[in-house]
Coordinates of C-alpha atoms in Angstrom, one line a residue:
X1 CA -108.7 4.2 8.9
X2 CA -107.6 7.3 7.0
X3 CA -105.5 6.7 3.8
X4 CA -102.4 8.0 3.2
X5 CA -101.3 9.9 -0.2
X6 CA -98.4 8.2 -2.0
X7 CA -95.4 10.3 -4.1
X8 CA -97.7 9.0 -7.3
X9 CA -100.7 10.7 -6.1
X10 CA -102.7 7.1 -5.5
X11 CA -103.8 6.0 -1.9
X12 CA -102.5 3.4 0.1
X13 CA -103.9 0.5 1.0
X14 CA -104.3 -0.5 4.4
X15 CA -102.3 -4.2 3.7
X16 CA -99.8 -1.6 1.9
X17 CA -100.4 -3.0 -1.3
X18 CA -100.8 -0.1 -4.6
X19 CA -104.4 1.1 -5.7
X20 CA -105.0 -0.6 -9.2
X21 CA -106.0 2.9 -10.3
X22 CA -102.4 4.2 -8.9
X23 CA -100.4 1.4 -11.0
X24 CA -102.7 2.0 -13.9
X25 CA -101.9 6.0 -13.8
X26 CA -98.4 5.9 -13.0
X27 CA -98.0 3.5 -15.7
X28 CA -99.5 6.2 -18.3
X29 CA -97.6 8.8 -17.1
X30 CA -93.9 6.8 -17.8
X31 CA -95.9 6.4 -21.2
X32 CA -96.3 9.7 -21.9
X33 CA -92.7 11.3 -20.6
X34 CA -91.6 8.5 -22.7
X35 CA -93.4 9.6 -25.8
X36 CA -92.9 13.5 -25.2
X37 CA -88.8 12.6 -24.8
X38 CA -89.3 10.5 -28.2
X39 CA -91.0 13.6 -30.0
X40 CA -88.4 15.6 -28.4
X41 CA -85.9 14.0 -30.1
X42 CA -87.2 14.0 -33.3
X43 CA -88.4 17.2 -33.2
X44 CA -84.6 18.2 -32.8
X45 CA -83.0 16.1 -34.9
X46 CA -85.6 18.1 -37.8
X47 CA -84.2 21.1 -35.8
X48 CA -80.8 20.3 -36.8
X49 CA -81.4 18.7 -40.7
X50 CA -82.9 22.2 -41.0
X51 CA -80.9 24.6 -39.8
X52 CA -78.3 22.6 -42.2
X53 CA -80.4 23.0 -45.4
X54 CA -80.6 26.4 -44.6
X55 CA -77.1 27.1 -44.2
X56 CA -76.6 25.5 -47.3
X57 CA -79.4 26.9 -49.0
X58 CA -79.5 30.8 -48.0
X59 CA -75.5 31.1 -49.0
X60 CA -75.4 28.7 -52.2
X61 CA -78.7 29.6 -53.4
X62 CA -78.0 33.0 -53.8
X63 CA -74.4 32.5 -55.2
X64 CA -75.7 30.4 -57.9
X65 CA -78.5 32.6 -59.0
X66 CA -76.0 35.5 -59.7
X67 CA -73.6 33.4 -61.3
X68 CA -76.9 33.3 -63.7
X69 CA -76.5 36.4 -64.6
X70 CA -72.8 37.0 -64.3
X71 CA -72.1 34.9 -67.4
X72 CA -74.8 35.9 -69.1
X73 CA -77.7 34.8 -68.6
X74 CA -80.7 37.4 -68.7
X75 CA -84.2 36.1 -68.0
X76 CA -86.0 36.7 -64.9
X77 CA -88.5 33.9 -64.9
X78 CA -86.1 31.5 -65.2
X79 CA -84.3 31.9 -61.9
X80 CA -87.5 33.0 -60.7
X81 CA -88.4 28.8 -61.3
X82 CA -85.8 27.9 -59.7
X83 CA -86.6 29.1 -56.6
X84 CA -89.1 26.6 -55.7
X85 CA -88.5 24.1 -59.0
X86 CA -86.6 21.3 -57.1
X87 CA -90.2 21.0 -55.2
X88 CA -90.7 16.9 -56.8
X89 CA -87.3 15.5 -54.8
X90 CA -90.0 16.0 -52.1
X91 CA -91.6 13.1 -53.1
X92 CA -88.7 10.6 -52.0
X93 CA -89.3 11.8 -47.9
X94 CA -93.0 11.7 -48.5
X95 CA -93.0 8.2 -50.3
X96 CA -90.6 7.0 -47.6
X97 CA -93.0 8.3 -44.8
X98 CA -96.2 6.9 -46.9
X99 CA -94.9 3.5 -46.4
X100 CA -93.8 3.5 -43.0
X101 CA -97.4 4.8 -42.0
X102 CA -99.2 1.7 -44.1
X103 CA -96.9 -0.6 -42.5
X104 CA -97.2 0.3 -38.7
X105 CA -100.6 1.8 -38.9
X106 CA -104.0 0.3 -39.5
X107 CA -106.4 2.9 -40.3
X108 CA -107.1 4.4 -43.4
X109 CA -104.3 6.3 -45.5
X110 CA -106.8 9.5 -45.6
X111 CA -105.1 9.8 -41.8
X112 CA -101.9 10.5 -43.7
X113 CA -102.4 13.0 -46.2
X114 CA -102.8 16.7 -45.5
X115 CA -106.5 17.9 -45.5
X116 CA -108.4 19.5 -48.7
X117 CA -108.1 23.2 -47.1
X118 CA -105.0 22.8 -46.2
X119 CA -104.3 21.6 -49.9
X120 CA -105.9 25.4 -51.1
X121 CA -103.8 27.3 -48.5
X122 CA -100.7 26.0 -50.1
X123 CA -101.6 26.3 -53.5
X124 CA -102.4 29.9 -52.5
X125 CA -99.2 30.9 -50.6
X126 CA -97.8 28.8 -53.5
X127 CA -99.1 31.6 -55.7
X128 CA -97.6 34.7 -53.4
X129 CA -93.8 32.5 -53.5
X130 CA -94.1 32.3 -57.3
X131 CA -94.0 36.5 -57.0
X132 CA -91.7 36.5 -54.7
X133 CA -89.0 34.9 -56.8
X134 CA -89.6 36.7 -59.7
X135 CA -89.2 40.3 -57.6
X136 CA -85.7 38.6 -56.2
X137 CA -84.4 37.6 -59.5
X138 CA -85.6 41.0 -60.8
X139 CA -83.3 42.5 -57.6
X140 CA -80.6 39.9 -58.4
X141 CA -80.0 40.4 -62.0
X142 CA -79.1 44.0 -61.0
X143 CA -77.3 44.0 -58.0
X144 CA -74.3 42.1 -56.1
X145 CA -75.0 39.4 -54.1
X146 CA -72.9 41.1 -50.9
X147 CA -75.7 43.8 -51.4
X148 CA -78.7 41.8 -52.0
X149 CA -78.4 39.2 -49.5
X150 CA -78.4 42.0 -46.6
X151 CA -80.9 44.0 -48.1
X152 CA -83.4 41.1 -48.5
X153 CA -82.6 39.9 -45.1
X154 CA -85.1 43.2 -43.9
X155 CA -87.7 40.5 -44.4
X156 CA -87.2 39.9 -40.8
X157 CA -89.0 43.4 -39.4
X158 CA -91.7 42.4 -41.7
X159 CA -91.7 38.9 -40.1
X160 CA -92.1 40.3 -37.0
X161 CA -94.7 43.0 -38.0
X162 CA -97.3 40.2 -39.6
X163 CA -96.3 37.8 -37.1
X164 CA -97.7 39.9 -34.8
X165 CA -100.7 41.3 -36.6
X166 CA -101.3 37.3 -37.8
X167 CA -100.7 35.3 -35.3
X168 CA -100.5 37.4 -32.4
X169 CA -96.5 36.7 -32.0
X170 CA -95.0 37.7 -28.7
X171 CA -92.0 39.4 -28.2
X172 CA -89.5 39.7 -25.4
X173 CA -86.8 42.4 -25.3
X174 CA -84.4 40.1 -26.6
X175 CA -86.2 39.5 -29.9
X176 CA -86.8 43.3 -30.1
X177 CA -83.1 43.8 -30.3
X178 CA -82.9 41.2 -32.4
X179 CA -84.9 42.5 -35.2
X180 CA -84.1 46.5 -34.7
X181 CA -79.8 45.6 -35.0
X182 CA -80.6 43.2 -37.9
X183 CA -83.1 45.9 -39.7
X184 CA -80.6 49.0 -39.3
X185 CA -77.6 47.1 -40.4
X186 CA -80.0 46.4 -43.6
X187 CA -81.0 50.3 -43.6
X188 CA -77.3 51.4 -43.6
X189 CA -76.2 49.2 -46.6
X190 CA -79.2 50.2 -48.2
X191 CA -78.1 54.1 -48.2
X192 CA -74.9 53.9 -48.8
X193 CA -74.3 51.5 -51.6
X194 CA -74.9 53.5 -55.0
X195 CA -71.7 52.7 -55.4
X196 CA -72.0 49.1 -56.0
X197 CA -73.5 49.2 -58.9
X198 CA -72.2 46.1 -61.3
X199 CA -70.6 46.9 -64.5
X200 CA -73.0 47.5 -67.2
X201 CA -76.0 48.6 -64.8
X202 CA -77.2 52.0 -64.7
X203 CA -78.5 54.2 -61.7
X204 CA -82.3 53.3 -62.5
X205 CA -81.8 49.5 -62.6
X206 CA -79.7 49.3 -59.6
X207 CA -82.7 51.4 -57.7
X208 CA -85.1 49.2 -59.4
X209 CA -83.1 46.3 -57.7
X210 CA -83.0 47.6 -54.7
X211 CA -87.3 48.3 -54.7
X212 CA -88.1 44.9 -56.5
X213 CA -85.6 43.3 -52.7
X214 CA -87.3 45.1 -50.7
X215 CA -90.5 44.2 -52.0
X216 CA -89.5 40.4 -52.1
X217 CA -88.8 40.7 -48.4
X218 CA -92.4 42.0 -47.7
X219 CA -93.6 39.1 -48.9
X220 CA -91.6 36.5 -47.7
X221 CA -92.3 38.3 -44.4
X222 CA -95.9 38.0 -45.1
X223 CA -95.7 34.4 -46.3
X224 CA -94.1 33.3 -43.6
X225 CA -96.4 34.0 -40.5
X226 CA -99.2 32.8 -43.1
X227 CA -97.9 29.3 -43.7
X228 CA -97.7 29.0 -39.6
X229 CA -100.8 30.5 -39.1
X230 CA -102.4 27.3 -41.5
X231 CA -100.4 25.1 -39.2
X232 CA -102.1 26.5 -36.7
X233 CA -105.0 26.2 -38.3
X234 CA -105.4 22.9 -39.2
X235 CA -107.8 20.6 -38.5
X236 CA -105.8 17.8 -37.6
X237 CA -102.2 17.4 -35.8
X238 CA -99.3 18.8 -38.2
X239 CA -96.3 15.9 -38.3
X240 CA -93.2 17.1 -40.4
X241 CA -94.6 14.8 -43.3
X242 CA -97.7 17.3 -43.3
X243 CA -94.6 20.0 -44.0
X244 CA -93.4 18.3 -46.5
X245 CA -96.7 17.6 -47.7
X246 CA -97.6 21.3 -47.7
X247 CA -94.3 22.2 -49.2
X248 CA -94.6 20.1 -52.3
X249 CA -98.2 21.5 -52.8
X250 CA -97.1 25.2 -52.4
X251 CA -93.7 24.7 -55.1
X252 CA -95.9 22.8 -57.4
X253 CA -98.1 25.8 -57.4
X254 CA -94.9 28.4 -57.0
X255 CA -93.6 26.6 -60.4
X256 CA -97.1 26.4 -62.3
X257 CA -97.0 30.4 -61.9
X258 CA -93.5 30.7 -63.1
X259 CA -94.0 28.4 -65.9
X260 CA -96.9 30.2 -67.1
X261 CA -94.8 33.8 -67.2
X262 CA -91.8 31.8 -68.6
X263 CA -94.2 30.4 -71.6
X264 CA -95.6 34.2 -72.0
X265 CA -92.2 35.3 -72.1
X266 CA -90.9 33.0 -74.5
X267 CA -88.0 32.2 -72.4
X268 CA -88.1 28.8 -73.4
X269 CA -87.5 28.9 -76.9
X270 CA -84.9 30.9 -75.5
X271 CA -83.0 29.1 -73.2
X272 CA -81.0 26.6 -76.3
X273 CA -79.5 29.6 -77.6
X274 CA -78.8 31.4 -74.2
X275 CA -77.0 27.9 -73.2
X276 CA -74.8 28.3 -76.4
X277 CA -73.8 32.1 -75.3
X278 CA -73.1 31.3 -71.6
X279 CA -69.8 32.3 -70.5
X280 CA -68.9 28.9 -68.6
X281 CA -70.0 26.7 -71.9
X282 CA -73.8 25.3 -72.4
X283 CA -73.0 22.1 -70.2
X284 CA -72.1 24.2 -67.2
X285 CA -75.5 26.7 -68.5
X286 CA -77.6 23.3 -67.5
X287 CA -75.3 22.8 -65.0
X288 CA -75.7 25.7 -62.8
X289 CA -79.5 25.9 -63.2
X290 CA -79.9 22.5 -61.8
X291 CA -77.5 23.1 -59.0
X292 CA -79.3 26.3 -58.2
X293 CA -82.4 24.5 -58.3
X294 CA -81.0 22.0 -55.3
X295 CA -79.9 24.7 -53.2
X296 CA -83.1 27.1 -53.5
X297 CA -84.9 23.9 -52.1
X298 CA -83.2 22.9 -49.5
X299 CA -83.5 26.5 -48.7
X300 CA -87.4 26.2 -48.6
X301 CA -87.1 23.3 -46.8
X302 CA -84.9 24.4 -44.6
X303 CA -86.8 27.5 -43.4
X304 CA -90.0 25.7 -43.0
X305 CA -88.7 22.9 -41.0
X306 CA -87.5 25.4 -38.5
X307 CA -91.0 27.1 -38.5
X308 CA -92.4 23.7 -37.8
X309 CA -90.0 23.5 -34.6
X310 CA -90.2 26.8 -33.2
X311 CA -91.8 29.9 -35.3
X312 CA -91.9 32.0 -38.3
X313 CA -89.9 34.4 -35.9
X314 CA -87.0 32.1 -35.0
X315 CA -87.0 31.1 -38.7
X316 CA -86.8 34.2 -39.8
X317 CA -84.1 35.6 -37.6
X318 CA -81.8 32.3 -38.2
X319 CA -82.1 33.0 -41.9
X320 CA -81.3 36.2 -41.9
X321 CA -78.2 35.7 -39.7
X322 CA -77.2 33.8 -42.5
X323 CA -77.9 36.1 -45.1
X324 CA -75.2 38.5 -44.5
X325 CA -72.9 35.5 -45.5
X326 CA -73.5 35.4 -48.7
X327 CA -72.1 38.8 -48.8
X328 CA -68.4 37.3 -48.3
X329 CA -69.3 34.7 -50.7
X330 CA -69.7 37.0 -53.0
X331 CA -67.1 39.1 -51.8
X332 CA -65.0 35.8 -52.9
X333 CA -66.8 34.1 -55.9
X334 CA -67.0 37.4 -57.9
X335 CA -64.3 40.1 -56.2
X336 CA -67.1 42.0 -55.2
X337 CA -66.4 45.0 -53.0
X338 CA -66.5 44.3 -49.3
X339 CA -67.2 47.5 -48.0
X340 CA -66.6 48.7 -44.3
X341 CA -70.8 49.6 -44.2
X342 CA -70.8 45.5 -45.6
X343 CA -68.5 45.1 -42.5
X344 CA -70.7 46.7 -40.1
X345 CA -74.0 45.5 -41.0
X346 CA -72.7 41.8 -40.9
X347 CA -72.2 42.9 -37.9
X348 CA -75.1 43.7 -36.6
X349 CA -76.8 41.0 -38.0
X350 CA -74.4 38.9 -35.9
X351 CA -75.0 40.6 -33.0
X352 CA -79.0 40.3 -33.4
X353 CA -78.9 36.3 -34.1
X354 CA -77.0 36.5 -30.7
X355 CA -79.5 38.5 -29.0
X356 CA -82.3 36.6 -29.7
X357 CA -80.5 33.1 -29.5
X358 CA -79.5 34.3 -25.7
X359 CA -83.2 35.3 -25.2
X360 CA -84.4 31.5 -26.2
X361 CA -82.0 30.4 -24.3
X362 CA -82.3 32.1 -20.5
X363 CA -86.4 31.5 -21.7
X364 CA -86.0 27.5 -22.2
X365 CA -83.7 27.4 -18.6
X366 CA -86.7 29.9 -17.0
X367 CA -89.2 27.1 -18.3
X368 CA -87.3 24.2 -17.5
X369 CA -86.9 25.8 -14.0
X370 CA -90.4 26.1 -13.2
X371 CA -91.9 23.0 -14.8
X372 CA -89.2 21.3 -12.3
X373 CA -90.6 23.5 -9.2
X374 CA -94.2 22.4 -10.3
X375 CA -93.6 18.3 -10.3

């Protein structure tokens, strides 16, 4: 007597009674859709906390950093620190996460924490975000926000250059758009802003503002394709505390490096009597620096989460939709001009994040489409 397939994929019995093996697989596979809509879930609830942190992180962050400057303040390593200083709060999620895997898991606590190499690839990339902040507060210190937050947002095309040299990124024509609008509106506040030079800044150290952002935004777009190429990488499973793992690692090291100029520098010994001659009072001097602190962190945060949820791509192009922002903050905060070319290239940058959010969008319904044809 021939058996007969089932919708489960098991064989019938002749009595009509379920193969063992049938009951045993269907049950796995309930098991697994039930685990893959659980890490779903999670993975966009991170998705959201993320995109929050960055919102709050790419416009404050900036804001605060030149309100540094505006009232006086004139060290570079010391913003510079900030970028990646508020890196120990870190150590409330990863405690938190620390005890929940003792608790429900048996195995050793080696199984928790990231892996040696992993460790060293931080610490190195660490190393090149240390540099990074120092060219941006070099670029800050001598230009308006409304002008450096677009010009730094041309990170993106080098996002997308080492993505794909790195990691072999691919691109679809939406994404393309994406990162050519978001680029040119970049290039054309680039060019024609030599009129936005701040009071009290000459012609050289507005152009030396402008080269130390650009420069900044090569390598955050290198960094960024890096740090998910050692995802990638790794020898074992990445979970989001591995991210925040990894991201403690690369701001202790970020911090080390800024320390180390700051000590050279004597910025320090400086600092008391820079707090005293700080136009909003020495309380507010403390004040701001620790707020600044906050934000620049959540900012890091923020942008790796999302790498951890989608790419160094999608990452990059969210943040740098939200870059141009901080150009009306500024516009705002400190009655900086706000320029028709300001105008236009928030504009474009606009239109880009829509490009490529439409892209991911008709590219999740293609997917979801097929994998429903498939089953």
């Amino acid at each position: 007597m021939s058996s007969i397939m089932n919708i489960e994929g098991g064989s019938a019995l002749p009595n009509g009674t379920t193969n063992n093996n049938n009951e045993s697989s269907s049950s796995t596979s309930l098991q697994l859709n039930h685990n893959m809509m659980k890490s779903l879930v999670v993975k966009y609830w991170i998705l959201l906390m993320s995109a929050v942190l960055s919102v709050i992180g790419f416009i404050g962050g900036p804001l605060l950093l030149r309100l540094y400057f505006v009232y006086g303040g004139k060290r570079k390593w010391i913003p510079a620190l900030l970028g990646t200083a508020g890196f120990p709060v870190l150590l409330i999620p990863i405690s938190i996460n620390y005890l929940f895997h003792r608790r429900n898991s048996s195995g050793s606590s080696r199984k928790f924490f990231i892996s040696r190499n992993l460790v060293l690839t931080a610490a190195v990339i660490g190393l090149l975000n240390g540099i990074n902040n120092f060219m941006y507060a070099i670029g800050l210190s001598f230009l308006p926000v409304s002008t450096s937050a677009i010009v730094y947002s041309t990170y993106l095309i080098f996002i997308a250059f080492f993505a794909l040299l790195i990691i072999r990124q691919s691109f679809t024509p939406y994404s393309v758009n994406s990162v050519v609008l978001m680029t040119l509106g970049s290039i054309l506040l680039g060019i024609r802003q030599n009129g936005d030079r701040p009071p009290g800044v000459t012609g050289g150290q507005y152009l030396l503002g402008f080269l130390m952002t650009i420069g900044a935004a090569v390598l955050l777009g290198l960094i960024n394709p890096c740090t998910e190429l050692a995802f990638i990488k790794a020898a074992k499973s990445i979970t989001y505390s591995s991210v925040l793992q990894f991201q403690f690692c690369n701001g202790l090291s970020a911090s080390l490096f800024c320390i180390v100029g700051m000590i050279i520098n004597k910025d320090f010994a400086a600092m008391p009597r820079e707090a005293t001659e700080f136009g909003l009072g020495e309380s507010k001097y403390y004040l701001v620096l620790v707020m600044a602190a906050v934000a620049c962190q959540m900012a890091f945060l923020g942008s790796v989460g999302m790498m951890f949820c989608s790419s160094a791509l999608a990452s990059g192009i969210f943040v740098a939709m939200l870059l141009p922002f901080a150009t009306v903050g500024g516009a705002i905060a400190y009655h900086e001009k706000f320029s028709g070319e300001k105008g236009i290239s928030l504009a474009m940058c606009l239109w880009g994040f829509a490009s490529y959010f439409y892209g991911s969008y008709r590219d999740t319904k293609k997917q979801n489409t097929v994998s429903q044809i498939s089953t």
